[in-house]
Short mmCIF file of C-alpha atoms and ligand atoms in Angstrom, two decimals:
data_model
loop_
_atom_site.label_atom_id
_atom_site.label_comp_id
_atom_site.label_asym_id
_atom_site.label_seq_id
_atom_site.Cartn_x
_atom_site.Cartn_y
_atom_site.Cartn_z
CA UNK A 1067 95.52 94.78 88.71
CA UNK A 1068 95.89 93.62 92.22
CA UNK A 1069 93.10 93.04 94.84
CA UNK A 1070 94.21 95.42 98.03
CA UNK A 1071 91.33 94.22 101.08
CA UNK A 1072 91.48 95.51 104.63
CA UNK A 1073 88.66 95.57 107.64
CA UNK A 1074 88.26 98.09 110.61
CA UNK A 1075 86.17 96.60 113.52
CA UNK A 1076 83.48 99.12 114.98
CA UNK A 1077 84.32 98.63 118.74
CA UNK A 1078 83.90 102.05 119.42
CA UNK A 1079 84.74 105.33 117.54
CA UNK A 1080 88.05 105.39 115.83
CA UNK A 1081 91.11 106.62 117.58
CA UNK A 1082 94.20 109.17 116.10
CA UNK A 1083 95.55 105.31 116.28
CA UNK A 1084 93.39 103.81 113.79
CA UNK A 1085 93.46 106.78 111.57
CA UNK A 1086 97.34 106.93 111.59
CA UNK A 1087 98.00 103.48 111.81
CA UNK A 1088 95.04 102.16 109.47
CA UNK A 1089 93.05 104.92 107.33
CA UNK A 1090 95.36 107.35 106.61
CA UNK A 1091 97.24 104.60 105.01
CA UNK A 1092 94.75 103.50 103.02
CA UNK A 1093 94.25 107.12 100.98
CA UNK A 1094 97.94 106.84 100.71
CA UNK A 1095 97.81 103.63 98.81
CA UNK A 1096 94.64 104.59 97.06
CA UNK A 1097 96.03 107.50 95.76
CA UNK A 1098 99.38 105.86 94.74
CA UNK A 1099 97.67 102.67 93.06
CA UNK A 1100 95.12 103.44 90.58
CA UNK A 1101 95.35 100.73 88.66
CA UNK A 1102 94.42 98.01 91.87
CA UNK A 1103 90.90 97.36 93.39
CA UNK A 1104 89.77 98.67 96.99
CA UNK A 1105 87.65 96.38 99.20
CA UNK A 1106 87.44 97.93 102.67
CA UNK A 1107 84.78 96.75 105.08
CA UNK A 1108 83.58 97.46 108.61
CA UNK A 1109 83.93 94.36 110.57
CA UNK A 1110 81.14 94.12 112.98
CA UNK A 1111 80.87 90.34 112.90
CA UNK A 1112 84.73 90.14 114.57
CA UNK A 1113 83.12 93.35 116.87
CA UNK A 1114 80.94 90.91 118.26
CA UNK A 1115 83.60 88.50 119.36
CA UNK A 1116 83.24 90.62 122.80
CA UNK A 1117 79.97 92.13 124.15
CA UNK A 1118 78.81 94.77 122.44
CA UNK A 1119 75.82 97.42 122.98
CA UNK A 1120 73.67 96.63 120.27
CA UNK A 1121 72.65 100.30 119.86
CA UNK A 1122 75.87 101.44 120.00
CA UNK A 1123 76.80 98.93 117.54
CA UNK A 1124 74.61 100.12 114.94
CA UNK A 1125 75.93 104.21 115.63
CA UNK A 1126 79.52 102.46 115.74
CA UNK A 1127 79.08 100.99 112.15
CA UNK A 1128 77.73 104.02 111.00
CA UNK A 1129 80.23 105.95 111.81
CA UNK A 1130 83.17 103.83 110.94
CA UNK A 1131 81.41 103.87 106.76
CA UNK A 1132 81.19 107.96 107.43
CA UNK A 1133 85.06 107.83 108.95
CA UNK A 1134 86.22 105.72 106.24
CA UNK A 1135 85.42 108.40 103.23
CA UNK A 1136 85.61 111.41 105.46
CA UNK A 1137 89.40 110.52 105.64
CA UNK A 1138 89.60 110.88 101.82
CA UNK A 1139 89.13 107.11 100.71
CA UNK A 1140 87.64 107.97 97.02
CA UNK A 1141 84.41 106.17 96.52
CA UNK A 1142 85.28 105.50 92.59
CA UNK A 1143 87.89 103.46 93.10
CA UNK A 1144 86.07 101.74 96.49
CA UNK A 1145 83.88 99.22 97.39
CA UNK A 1146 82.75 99.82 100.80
CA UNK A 1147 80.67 97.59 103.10
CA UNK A 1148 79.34 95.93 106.04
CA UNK A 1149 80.76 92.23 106.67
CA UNK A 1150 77.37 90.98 108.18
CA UNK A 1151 75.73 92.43 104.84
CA UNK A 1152 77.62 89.77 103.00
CA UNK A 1153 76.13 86.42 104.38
CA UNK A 1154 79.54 84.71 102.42
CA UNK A 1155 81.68 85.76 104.94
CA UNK A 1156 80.10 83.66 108.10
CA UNK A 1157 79.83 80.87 105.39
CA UNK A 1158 83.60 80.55 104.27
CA UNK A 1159 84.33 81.09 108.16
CA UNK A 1160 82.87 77.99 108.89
CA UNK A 1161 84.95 76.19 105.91
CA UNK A 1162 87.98 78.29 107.12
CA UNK A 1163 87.06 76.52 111.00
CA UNK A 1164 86.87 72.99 108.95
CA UNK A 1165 90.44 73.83 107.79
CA UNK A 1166 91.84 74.44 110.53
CA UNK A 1167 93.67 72.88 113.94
CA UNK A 1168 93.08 73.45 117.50
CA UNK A 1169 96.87 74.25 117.94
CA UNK A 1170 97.42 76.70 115.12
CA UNK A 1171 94.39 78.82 116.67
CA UNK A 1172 95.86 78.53 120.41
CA UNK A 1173 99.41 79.13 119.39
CA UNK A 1174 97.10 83.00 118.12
CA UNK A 1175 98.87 86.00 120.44
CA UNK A 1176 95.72 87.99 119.70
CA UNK A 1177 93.63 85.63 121.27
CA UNK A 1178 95.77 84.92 124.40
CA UNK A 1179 96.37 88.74 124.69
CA UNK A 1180 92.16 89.47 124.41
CA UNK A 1181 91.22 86.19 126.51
CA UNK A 1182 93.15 87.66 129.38
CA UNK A 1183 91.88 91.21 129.15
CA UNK A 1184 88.35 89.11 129.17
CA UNK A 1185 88.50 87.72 132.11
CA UNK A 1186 85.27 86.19 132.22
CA UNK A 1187 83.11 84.65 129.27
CA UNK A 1188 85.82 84.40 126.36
CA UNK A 1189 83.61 83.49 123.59
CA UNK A 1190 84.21 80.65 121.02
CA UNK A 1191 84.10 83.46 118.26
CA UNK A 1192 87.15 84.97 119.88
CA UNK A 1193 88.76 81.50 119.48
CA UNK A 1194 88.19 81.18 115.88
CA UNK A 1195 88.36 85.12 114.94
CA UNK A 1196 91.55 84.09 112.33
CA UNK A 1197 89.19 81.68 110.44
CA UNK A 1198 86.84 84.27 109.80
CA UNK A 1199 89.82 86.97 109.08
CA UNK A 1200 91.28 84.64 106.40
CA UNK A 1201 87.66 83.95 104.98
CA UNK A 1202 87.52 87.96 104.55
CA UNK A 1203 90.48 87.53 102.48
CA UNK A 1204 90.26 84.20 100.71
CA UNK A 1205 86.54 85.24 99.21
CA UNK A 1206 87.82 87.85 96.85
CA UNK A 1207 91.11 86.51 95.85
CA UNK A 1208 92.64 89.54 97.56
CA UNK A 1209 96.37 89.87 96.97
CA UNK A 1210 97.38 92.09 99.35
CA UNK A 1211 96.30 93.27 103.09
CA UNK A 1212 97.63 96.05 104.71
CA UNK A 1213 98.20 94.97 108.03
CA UNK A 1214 99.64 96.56 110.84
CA UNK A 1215 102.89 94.21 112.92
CA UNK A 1216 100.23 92.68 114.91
CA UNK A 1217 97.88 91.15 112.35
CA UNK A 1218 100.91 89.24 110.51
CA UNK A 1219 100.38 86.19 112.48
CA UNK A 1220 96.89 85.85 111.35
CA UNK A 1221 97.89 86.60 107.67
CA UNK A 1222 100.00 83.76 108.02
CA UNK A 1223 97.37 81.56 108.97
CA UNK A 1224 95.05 82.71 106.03
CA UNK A 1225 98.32 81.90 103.97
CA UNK A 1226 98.71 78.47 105.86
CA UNK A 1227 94.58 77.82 105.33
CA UNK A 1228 94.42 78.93 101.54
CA UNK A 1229 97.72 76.67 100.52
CA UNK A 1230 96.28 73.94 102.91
CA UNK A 1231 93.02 73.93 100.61
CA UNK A 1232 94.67 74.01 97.17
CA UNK A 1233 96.39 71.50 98.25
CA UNK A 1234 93.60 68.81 99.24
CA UNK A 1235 91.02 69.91 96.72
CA UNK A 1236 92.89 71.70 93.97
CA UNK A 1237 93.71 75.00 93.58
CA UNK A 1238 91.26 77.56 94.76
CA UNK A 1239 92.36 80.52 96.48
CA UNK A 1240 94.90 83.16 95.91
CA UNK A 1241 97.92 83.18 98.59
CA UNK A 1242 97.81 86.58 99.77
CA UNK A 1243 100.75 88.69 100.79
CA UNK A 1244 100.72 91.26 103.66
CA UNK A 1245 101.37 94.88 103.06
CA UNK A 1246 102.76 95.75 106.58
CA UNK A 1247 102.81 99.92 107.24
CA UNK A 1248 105.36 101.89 108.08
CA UNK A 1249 106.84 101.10 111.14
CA UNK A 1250 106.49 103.25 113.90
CA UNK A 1251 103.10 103.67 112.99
CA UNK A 1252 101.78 102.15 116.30
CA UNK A 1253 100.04 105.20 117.91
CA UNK A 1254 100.49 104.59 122.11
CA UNK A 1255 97.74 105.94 124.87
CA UNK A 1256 98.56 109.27 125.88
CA UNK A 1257 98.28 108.82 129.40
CA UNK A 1258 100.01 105.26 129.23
CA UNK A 1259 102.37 105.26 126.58
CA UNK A 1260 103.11 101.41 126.59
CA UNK A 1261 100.20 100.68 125.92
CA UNK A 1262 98.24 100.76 122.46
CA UNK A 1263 95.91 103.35 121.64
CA UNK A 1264 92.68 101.69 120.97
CA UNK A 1265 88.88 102.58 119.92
CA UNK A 1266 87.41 100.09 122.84
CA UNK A 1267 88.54 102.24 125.71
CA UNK A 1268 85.91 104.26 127.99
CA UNK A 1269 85.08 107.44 125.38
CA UNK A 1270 86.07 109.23 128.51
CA UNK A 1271 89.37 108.04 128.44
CA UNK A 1272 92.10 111.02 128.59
CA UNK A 1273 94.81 109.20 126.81
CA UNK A 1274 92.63 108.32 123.88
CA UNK A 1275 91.67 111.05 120.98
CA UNK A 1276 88.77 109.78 119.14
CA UNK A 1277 88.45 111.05 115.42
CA UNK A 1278 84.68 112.48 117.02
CA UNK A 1279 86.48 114.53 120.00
CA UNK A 1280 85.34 118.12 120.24
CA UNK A 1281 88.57 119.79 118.48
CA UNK A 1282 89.11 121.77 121.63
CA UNK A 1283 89.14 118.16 123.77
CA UNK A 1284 91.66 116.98 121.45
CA UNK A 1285 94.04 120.03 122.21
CA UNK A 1286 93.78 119.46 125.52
CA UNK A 1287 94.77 115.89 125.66
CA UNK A 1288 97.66 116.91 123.71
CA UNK A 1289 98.78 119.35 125.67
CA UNK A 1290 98.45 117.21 128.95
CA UNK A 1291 100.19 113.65 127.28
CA UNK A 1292 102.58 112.37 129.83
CA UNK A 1293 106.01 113.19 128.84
CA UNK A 1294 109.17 112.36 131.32
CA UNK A 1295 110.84 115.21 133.21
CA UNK A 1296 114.20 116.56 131.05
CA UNK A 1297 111.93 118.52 129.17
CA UNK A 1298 114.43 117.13 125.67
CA UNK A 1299 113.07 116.54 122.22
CA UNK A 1300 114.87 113.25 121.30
CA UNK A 1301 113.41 110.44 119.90
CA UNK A 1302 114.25 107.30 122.66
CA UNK A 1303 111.36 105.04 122.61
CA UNK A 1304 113.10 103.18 125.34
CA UNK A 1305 113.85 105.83 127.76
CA UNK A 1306 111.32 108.33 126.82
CA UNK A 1307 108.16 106.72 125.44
CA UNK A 1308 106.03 109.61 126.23
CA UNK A 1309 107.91 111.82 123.94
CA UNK A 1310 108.64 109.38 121.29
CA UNK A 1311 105.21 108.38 120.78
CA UNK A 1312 104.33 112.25 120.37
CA UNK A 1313 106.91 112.64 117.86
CA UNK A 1314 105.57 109.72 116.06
CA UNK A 1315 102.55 111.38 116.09
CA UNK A 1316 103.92 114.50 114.29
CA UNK A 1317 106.39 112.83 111.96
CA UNK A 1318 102.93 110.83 110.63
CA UNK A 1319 100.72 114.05 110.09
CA UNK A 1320 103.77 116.35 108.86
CA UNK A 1321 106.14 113.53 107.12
CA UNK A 1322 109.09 115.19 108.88
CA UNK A 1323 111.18 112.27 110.20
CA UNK A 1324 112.74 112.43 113.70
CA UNK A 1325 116.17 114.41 113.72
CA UNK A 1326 114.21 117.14 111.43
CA UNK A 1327 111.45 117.55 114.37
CA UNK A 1328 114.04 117.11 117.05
CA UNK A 1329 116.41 120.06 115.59
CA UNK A 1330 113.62 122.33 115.13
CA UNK A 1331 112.62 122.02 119.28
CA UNK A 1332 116.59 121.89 119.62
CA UNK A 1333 116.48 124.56 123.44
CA UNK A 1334 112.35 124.71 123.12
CA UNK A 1335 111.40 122.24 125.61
CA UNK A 1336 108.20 119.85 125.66
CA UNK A 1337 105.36 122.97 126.05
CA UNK A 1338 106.05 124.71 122.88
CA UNK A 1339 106.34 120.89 120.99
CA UNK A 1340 102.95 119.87 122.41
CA UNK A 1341 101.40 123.58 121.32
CA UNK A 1342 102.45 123.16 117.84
CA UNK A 1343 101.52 119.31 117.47
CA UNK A 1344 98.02 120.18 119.25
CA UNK A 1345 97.47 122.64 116.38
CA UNK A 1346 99.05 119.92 113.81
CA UNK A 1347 96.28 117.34 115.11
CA UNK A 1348 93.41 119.35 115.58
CA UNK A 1349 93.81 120.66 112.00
CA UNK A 1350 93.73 117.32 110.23
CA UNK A 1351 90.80 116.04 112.87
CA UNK A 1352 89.06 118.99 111.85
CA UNK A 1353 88.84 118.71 107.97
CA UNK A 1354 88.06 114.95 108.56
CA UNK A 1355 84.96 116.17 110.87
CA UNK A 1356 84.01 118.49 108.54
CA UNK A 1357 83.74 115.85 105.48
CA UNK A 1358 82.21 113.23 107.90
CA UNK A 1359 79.03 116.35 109.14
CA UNK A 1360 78.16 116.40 105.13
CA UNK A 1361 78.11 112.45 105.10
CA UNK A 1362 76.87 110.71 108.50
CA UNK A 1363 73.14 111.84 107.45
CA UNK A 1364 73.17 111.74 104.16
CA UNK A 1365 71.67 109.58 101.26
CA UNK A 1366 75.27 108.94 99.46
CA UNK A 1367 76.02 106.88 102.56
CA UNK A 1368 73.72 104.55 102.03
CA UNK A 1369 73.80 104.67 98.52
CA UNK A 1370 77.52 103.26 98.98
CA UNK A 1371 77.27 100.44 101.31
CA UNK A 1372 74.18 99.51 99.17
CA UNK A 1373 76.54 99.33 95.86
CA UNK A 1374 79.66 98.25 98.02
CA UNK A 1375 77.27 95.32 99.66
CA UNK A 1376 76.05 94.47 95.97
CA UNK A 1377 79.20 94.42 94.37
CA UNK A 1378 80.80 91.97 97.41
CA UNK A 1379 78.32 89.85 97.60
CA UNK A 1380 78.50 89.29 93.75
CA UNK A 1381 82.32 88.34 93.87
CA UNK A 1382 82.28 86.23 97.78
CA UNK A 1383 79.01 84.30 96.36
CA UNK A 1384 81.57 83.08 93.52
CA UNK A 1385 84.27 82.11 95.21
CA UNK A 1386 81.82 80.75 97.89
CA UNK A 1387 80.17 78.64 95.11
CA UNK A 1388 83.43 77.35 94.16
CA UNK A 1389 84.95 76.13 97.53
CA UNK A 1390 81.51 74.75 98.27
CA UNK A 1391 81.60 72.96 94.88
CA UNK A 1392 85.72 71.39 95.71
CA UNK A 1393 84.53 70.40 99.30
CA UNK A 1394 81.84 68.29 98.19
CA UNK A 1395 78.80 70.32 99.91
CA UNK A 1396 75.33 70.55 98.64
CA UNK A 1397 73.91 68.86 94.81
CA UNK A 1398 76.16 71.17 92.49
CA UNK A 1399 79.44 69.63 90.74
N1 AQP B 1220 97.26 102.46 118.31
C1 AQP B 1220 97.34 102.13 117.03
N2 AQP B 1220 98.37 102.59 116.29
C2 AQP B 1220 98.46 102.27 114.99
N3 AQP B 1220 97.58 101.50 114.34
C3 AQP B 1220 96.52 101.04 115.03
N4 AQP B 1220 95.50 100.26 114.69
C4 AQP B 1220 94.71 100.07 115.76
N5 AQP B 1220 95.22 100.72 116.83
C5 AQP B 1220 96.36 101.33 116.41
C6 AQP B 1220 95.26 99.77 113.34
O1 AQP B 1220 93.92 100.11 113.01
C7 AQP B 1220 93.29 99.04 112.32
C8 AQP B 1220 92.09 98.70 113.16
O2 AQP B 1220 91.79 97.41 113.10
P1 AQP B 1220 90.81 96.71 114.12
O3 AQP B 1220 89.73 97.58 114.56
O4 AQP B 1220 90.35 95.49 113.38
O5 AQP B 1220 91.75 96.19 115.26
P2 AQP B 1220 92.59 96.68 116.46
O6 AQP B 1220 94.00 96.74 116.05
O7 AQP B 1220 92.26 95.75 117.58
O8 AQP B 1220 92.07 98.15 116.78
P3 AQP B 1220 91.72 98.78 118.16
O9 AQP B 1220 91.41 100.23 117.93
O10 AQP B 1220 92.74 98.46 119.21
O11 AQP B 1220 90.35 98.04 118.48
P4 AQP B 1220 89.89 97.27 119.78
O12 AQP B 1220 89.96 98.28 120.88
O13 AQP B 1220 88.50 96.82 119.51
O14 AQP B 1220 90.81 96.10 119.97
C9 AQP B 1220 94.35 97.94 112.19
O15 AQP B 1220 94.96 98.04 110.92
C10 AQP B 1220 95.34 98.25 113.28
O16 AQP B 1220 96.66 97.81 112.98
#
């Protein structure tokens, strides 16, 4: 049995991005691997690595637990919860921080890429974001973490950090391996398609769908994407990245690869395409809003972060306990 972990932060509500590039993966492996264990969590203590409403923060985690199961993640095989419900995880950060160098953490591209985009007041928990990530995974001897291209470089770090430990104080934690998705799974912004789609954008945003769009809003932002001018079907992500990332889009929801879409709009042009993958999205949004009306409100919610807190916070206190024990902290031997 293998231990599969992955985190979504709640910095706003989850884009077609997320669910493409993140959740919808997750069912897939859920449903293929029956035999492994399912940690996902919401990760509001990396949220708050940038400002954050605090009300908004609250909906946002909310809604992420709702998002998670209304995009068919099946709660018997799942423990779902809320990183700040499991005190372990700021604990092992700050042995994670204690492991590691100043230069690893600059060399990070995610923190020179977010540090920029912050122009003013970049936080210290920005800085050491990877030492937390790798405590995430280190406290429940996870063996794999399905990461998307971007998050590799901090899984290596967590791999550096874990072998760096076993190596000083004997060994400890499992070396976790990355599970990276499918590529061409990185969903672009409608409106901007070189850049990423991504939940922390202004909810009015045009280029973004958010999983919580009106399904009518969603059509719309379909049907106006930007696309170039030759009106062509092709796949060309370097000529025609407006196109390519809408085709990505469809080949994801449909599991048609690219010269399958691209003969079937052979002489159609880009308004009939964007018609049909309007329908295509708004049809899988839809039966993921529908299971996530029954849930937001509802007791079984609760009742699953509750079990999913209980059941993390009974494996992280272990592990906890043990690289507490190997460091020398506290009375216990
Ligand atoms: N545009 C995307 N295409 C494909 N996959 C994506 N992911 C995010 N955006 C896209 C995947 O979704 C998961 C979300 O992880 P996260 O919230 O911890 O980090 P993120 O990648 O920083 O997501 P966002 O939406 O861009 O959040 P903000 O705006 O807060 O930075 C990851 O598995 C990621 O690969």
């Amino acid at each position: 049995m293998a231990v599969i972990l992955s985190g979504i932060k709640p910095t706003g509500i989850p884009t077609l991005g997320n669910y493409l590039g993140a959740l919808k993966n997750f069912v897939k492996l859920q449903n293929e691997r029956t035999e492994d264990k399912f940690l996902f969590f919401i990760a509001d203590l990396h949220a708050i690595t940038v400002p954050q409403n605090p009300a908004e923060l609250r909906a946002n985690i909310k809604n992420l637990a709702a998002l998670y199961l209304a995009c068919g993640l099946n709660k018997d095989n799942l423990v779902l919860f809320i990183q700040s419900e499991v005190a372990e995880h700021a604990e092992m950060g700050y042995i994670m921080q204690s492991m590691a160098y100043m230069g690893e953490m600059e060399r990070m591209t995610q923190f020179k890429e977010k540090s920029r985009k912050q122009e003013t007041g970049v936080t210290t928990a920005l800085f050491t974001y990877p030492a937390l990530m790798a405590a995430d995974i280190l406290l429940y001897n996870t063996d794999l973490v399905p990461v998307g291209e971007d998050q590799l470089q901090h899984l290596e770090l967590t791999r550096d950090l874990a072998i760096r430990f076993n190596n000083r104080y004997s060994d400890t934690f499992k070396v976790p391996e990355g599970l990276v998705t499918k590529v061409g799974a990185r969903i672009m912004d409608l409106q901007n398609p070189l850049k990423k789609m991504s939940k922390s954008e202004d909810p009015g945003d045009k280029g973004c769908i958010f999983l919580l769009d009106p399904i009518d809003l969603i059509k719309k932002k379909i049907k106006s994407a930007v696309t170039d001018s030759d009106s062509i079907v092709k796949y060309d992500k370097a000529n025609k990245p407006g196109i390519s990332n809408l085709m990505t889009i469809y080949s994801c929801i449909t599991g048609e690869d690219y010269k399958t879409i691209e003969a079937k709009y052979v002489g159609k042009g880009y308004g009939e395409f964007k018609s049909d993958l309007a329908d295509i999205v708004a049809s899988e949004i839809a039966k993921i809003q529908d299971n996530y009306k029954k849930l937001i409100n509802s007791s079984e919610l609760d009742e699953i972060l509750d079990k999913g807190r209980d059941e993390a916070t009974y494996l992280a206190r272990k592990q906890l306990s043990k690289a507490y024990r190997k460091v020398g902290l506290g009375r216990k031997k």
